[in-house]
Amino acid sequence: MTLDVEIPDPPALDNPLDPGEYDAVVEPESRSGDNVPHEALATFLREGAWEDGFNEWRDDTYLTVEEFRLVRDRGLIDEFDFYWNMATEDVGYQAPTVPTDLAPPSGDPLERGERQGIEEELDDLGRTVSDVLETEYIDRSGEEFGFFSDY
């Protein structure tokens, strides 16, 4: 099933979290305090990684158009975050949590199972975009900023 919706703007990645807060990434033993990888990931998202990952995800998602609109209208897309651990060369992500009061315009709040289904689909989106960043956007042979070829 393909989700027939317009691709939303990518998340801004304004406030990086502690590395241990991200899924699909091994927490580094030490942090450099350098924010260059986070800023570069935000640039990669704007330059196509978000669109590429979203397109791949929407071909397989079980999210309905109505559920996606609820997610988008509630601002949950902006709550995605990504983190690149340079030591292990993987990109982690944090998908948003669906609030318990999320409800369609004409109905009662979604039931627990419905919220969990939406969270699983959002988790899949985060994982897909993370994979796209790792495999198609990060140039591990770049010299200018460690592993980044264009920054």
PDB file of C-alpha atoms in Angstrom:
ATOM      1  CA  MET A   1       0.000   0.000   0.000  1.00  0.00           C
ATOM      2  CA  THR A   2       1.396   3.400  -0.938  1.00  0.00           C
ATOM      3  CA  LEU A   3       0.610   6.359   1.242  1.00  0.00           C
ATOM      4  CA  ASP A   4      -0.564   9.074  -1.164  1.00  0.00           C
ATOM      5  CA  VAL A   5       0.436  12.263   0.683  1.00  0.00           C
ATOM      6  CA  GLU A   6       2.730  15.192   0.039  1.00  0.00           C
ATOM      7  CA  ILE A   7       6.174  14.769   1.555  1.00  0.00           C
ATOM      8  CA  PRO A   8       6.436  17.008   4.626  1.00  0.00           C
ATOM      9  CA  ASP A   9       9.437  19.205   5.290  1.00  0.00           C
ATOM     10  CA  PRO A  10      12.234  17.357   7.072  1.00  0.00           C
ATOM     11  CA  PRO A  11      12.718  17.826  10.799  1.00  0.00           C
ATOM     12  CA  ALA A  12      15.108  20.670  11.647  1.00  0.00           C
ATOM     13  CA  LEU A  13      17.256  18.762  14.167  1.00  0.00           C
ATOM     14  CA  ASP A  14      17.617  21.908  16.277  1.00  0.00           C
ATOM     15  CA  ASN A  15      18.375  20.369  19.666  1.00  0.00           C
ATOM     16  CA  PRO A  16      20.572  17.274  19.667  1.00  0.00           C
ATOM     17  CA  LEU A  17      19.865  14.798  22.449  1.00  0.00           C
ATOM     18  CA  ASP A  18      22.227  12.671  24.478  1.00  0.00           C
ATOM     19  CA  PRO A  19      23.504   9.893  22.164  1.00  0.00           C
ATOM     20  CA  GLY A  20      21.967   7.230  24.416  1.00  0.00           C
ATOM     21  CA  GLU A  21      18.492   8.534  23.556  1.00  0.00           C
ATOM     22  CA  TYR A  22      18.646   7.401  19.912  1.00  0.00           C
ATOM     23  CA  ASP A  23      17.557   4.044  18.475  1.00  0.00           C
ATOM     24  CA  ALA A  24      19.811   2.032  16.144  1.00  0.00           C
ATOM     25  CA  VAL A  25      23.035   3.624  17.338  1.00  0.00           C
ATOM     26  CA  VAL A  26      25.671   2.483  19.796  1.00  0.00           C
ATOM     27  CA  GLU A  27      26.326   5.167  22.396  1.00  0.00           C
ATOM     28  CA  PRO A  28      29.898   6.453  22.113  1.00  0.00           C
ATOM     29  CA  GLU A  29      32.155   6.039  25.132  1.00  0.00           C
ATOM     30  CA  SER A  30      33.168   9.688  24.911  1.00  0.00           C
ATOM     31  CA  ARG A  31      31.686  12.723  23.229  1.00  0.00           C
ATOM     32  CA  SER A  32      33.706  15.322  21.407  1.00  0.00           C
ATOM     33  CA  GLY A  33      31.163  18.091  21.982  1.00  0.00           C
ATOM     34  CA  ASP A  34      31.336  18.803  18.267  1.00  0.00           C
ATOM     35  CA  ASN A  35      27.967  19.497  16.640  1.00  0.00           C
ATOM     36  CA  VAL A  36      29.224  19.283  13.038  1.00  0.00           C
ATOM     37  CA  PRO A  37      27.804  15.783  12.401  1.00  0.00           C
ATOM     38  CA  HIS A  38      24.342  16.823  13.648  1.00  0.00           C
ATOM     39  CA  GLU A  39      24.335  19.963  11.508  1.00  0.00           C
ATOM     40  CA  ALA A  40      25.527  17.959   8.508  1.00  0.00           C
ATOM     41  CA  LEU A  41      22.724  15.420   8.995  1.00  0.00           C
ATOM     42  CA  ALA A  42      20.209  18.289   8.985  1.00  0.00           C
ATOM     43  CA  THR A  43      21.731  19.473   5.701  1.00  0.00           C
ATOM     44  CA  PHE A  44      21.599  15.968   4.212  1.00  0.00           C
ATOM     45  CA  LEU A  45      17.914  15.730   5.187  1.00  0.00           C
ATOM     46  CA  ARG A  46      17.160  19.040   3.453  1.00  0.00           C
ATOM     47  CA  GLU A  47      19.181  18.037   0.384  1.00  0.00           C
ATOM     48  CA  GLY A  48      17.236  14.853  -0.271  1.00  0.00           C
ATOM     49  CA  ALA A  49      17.773  12.168   2.370  1.00  0.00           C
ATOM     50  CA  TRP A  50      14.408  12.917   3.974  1.00  0.00           C
ATOM     51  CA  GLU A  51      12.602  12.780   0.641  1.00  0.00           C
ATOM     52  CA  ASP A  52      14.398   9.596  -0.408  1.00  0.00           C
ATOM     53  CA  GLY A  53      13.681   7.870   2.884  1.00  0.00           C
ATOM     54  CA  PHE A  54      10.084   9.081   2.994  1.00  0.00           C
ATOM     55  CA  ASN A  55       9.426   7.822  -0.535  1.00  0.00           C
ATOM     56  CA  GLU A  56      10.871   4.414   0.317  1.00  0.00           C
ATOM     57  CA  TRP A  57       8.862   4.235   3.564  1.00  0.00           C
ATOM     58  CA  ARG A  58       5.543   5.322   2.125  1.00  0.00           C
ATOM     59  CA  ASP A  59       5.595   2.485  -0.402  1.00  0.00           C
ATOM     60  CA  ASP A  60       5.381  -0.024   2.461  1.00  0.00           C
ATOM     61  CA  THR A  61       3.647   1.766   5.334  1.00  0.00           C
ATOM     62  CA  TYR A  62       0.302   0.708   6.736  1.00  0.00           C
ATOM     63  CA  LEU A  63      -0.425   4.259   7.911  1.00  0.00           C
ATOM     64  CA  THR A  64      -3.634   5.654   6.442  1.00  0.00           C
ATOM     65  CA  VAL A  65      -3.911   9.125   4.952  1.00  0.00           C
ATOM     66  CA  GLU A  66      -6.077  10.178   7.912  1.00  0.00           C
ATOM     67  CA  GLU A  67      -3.525   8.863  10.431  1.00  0.00           C
ATOM     68  CA  PHE A  68      -0.693  10.604   8.588  1.00  0.00           C
ATOM     69  CA  ARG A  69      -2.604  13.891   8.587  1.00  0.00           C
ATOM     70  CA  LEU A  70      -3.099  13.575  12.347  1.00  0.00           C
ATOM     71  CA  VAL A  71       0.635  13.000  12.786  1.00  0.00           C
ATOM     72  CA  ARG A  72       1.552  15.894  10.519  1.00  0.00           C
ATOM     73  CA  ASP A  73      -1.019  18.311  11.944  1.00  0.00           C
ATOM     74  CA  ARG A  74       0.068  17.514  15.496  1.00  0.00           C
ATOM     75  CA  GLY A  75       3.669  18.417  14.584  1.00  0.00           C
ATOM     76  CA  LEU A  76       5.062  14.959  15.213  1.00  0.00           C
ATOM     77  CA  ILE A  77       7.212  14.982  12.057  1.00  0.00           C
ATOM     78  CA  ASP A  78       9.194  17.874  13.555  1.00  0.00           C
ATOM     79  CA  GLU A  79       9.961  15.701  16.587  1.00  0.00           C
ATOM     80  CA  PHE A  80      12.086  13.230  14.628  1.00  0.00           C
ATOM     81  CA  ASP A  81      15.770  13.455  15.407  1.00  0.00           C
ATOM     82  CA  PHE A  82      18.856  11.777  14.001  1.00  0.00           C
ATOM     83  CA  TYR A  83      22.365  11.283  15.375  1.00  0.00           C
ATOM     84  CA  TRP A  84      25.515  10.113  13.644  1.00  0.00           C
ATOM     85  CA  ASN A  85      27.997   8.201  15.759  1.00  0.00           C
ATOM     86  CA  MET A  86      31.244   8.678  13.870  1.00  0.00           C
ATOM     87  CA  ALA A  87      33.070   6.014  15.898  1.00  0.00           C
ATOM     88  CA  THR A  88      30.721   3.224  14.831  1.00  0.00           C
ATOM     89  CA  GLU A  89      29.661   4.816  11.546  1.00  0.00           C
ATOM     90  CA  ASP A  90      25.955   4.411  12.185  1.00  0.00           C
ATOM     91  CA  VAL A  91      23.051   6.848  12.230  1.00  0.00           C
ATOM     92  CA  GLY A  92      20.565   6.612  15.064  1.00  0.00           C
ATOM     93  CA  TYR A  93      17.132   8.111  15.191  1.00  0.00           C
ATOM     94  CA  GLN A  94      14.447   9.040  17.638  1.00  0.00           C
ATOM     95  CA  ALA A  95      10.869   8.728  16.456  1.00  0.00           C
ATOM     96  CA  PRO A  96       8.129  10.786  18.114  1.00  0.00           C
ATOM     97  CA  THR A  97       5.764   9.384  20.716  1.00  0.00           C
ATOM     98  CA  VAL A  98       2.088   9.592  19.820  1.00  0.00           C
ATOM     99  CA  PRO A  99       0.206  11.542  22.507  1.00  0.00           C
ATOM    100  CA  THR A 100      -2.655   9.783  24.273  1.00  0.00           C
ATOM    101  CA  ASP A 101      -5.097  12.541  23.305  1.00  0.00           C
ATOM    102  CA  LEU A 102      -4.462  12.246  19.557  1.00  0.00           C
ATOM    103  CA  ALA A 103      -7.872  12.151  17.898  1.00  0.00           C
ATOM    104  CA  PRO A 104      -9.364  12.657  14.466  1.00  0.00           C
ATOM    105  CA  PRO A 105     -11.279  15.935  14.070  1.00  0.00           C
ATOM    106  CA  SER A 106     -14.597  14.167  14.348  1.00  0.00           C
ATOM    107  CA  GLY A 107     -13.951  11.571  17.009  1.00  0.00           C
ATOM    108  CA  ASP A 108     -12.697  10.359  20.347  1.00  0.00           C
ATOM    109  CA  PRO A 109      -8.985   9.955  21.059  1.00  0.00           C
ATOM    110  CA  LEU A 110      -7.385   6.981  19.358  1.00  0.00           C
ATOM    111  CA  GLU A 111      -7.288   3.734  21.259  1.00  0.00           C
ATOM    112  CA  ARG A 112      -4.020   2.405  22.634  1.00  0.00           C
ATOM    113  CA  GLY A 113      -3.622  -0.157  19.840  1.00  0.00           C
ATOM    114  CA  GLU A 114      -4.170   2.502  17.173  1.00  0.00           C
ATOM    115  CA  ARG A 115      -1.553   4.769  18.781  1.00  0.00           C
ATOM    116  CA  GLN A 116       0.904   1.866  18.982  1.00  0.00           C
ATOM    117  CA  GLY A 117       0.370   1.095  15.304  1.00  0.00           C
ATOM    118  CA  ILE A 118       1.100   4.714  14.384  1.00  0.00           C
ATOM    119  CA  GLU A 119       4.212   4.709  16.598  1.00  0.00           C
ATOM    120  CA  GLU A 120       5.458   1.541  14.892  1.00  0.00           C
ATOM    121  CA  GLU A 121       5.018   3.134  11.481  1.00  0.00           C
ATOM    122  CA  LEU A 122       6.814   6.303  12.620  1.00  0.00           C
ATOM    123  CA  ASP A 123       9.605   4.131  13.993  1.00  0.00           C
ATOM    124  CA  ASP A 124       9.850   2.469  10.567  1.00  0.00           C
ATOM    125  CA  LEU A 125      10.102   5.916   8.963  1.00  0.00           C
ATOM    126  CA  GLY A 126      12.945   6.862  11.310  1.00  0.00           C
ATOM    127  CA  ARG A 127      14.768   3.606  10.622  1.00  0.00           C
ATOM    128  CA  THR A 128      14.329   3.996   6.849  1.00  0.00           C
ATOM    129  CA  VAL A 129      15.640   7.577   6.817  1.00  0.00           C
ATOM    130  CA  SER A 130      18.503   6.518   9.094  1.00  0.00           C
ATOM    131  CA  ASP A 131      19.443   3.758   6.631  1.00  0.00           C
ATOM    132  CA  VAL A 132      19.275   6.191   3.701  1.00  0.00           C
ATOM    133  CA  LEU A 133      21.578   8.612   5.531  1.00  0.00           C
ATOM    134  CA  GLU A 134      24.063   5.827   6.296  1.00  0.00           C
ATOM    135  CA  THR A 135      24.130   4.261   2.859  1.00  0.00           C
ATOM    136  CA  GLU A 136      23.557   7.124   0.445  1.00  0.00           C
ATOM    137  CA  TYR A 137      24.543  10.432   2.038  1.00  0.00           C
ATOM    138  CA  ILE A 138      27.459   9.952   4.390  1.00  0.00           C
ATOM    139  CA  ASP A 139      30.757   9.719   2.546  1.00  0.00           C
ATOM    140  CA  ARG A 140      33.021   7.854   4.915  1.00  0.00           C
ATOM    141  CA  SER A 141      36.081   8.627   2.817  1.00  0.00           C
ATOM    142  CA  GLY A 142      35.798  12.424   2.976  1.00  0.00           C
ATOM    143  CA  GLU A 143      38.698  14.292   4.519  1.00  0.00           C
ATOM    144  CA  GLU A 144      37.448  17.836   5.123  1.00  0.00           C
ATOM    145  CA  PHE A 145      35.451  17.086   8.302  1.00  0.00           C
ATOM    146  CA  GLY A 146      36.428  13.578   9.183  1.00  0.00           C
ATOM    147  CA  PHE A 147      33.949  11.530   7.169  1.00  0.00           C
ATOM    148  CA  PHE A 148      31.973  14.285   5.452  1.00  0.00           C
ATOM    149  CA  SER A 149      32.920  14.907   1.860  1.00  0.00           C
ATOM    150  CA  ASP A 150      31.095  18.187   1.275  1.00  0.00           C
ATOM    151  CA  TYR A 151      31.464  20.017   4.594  1.00  0.00           C
TER     152      TYR A 151
END
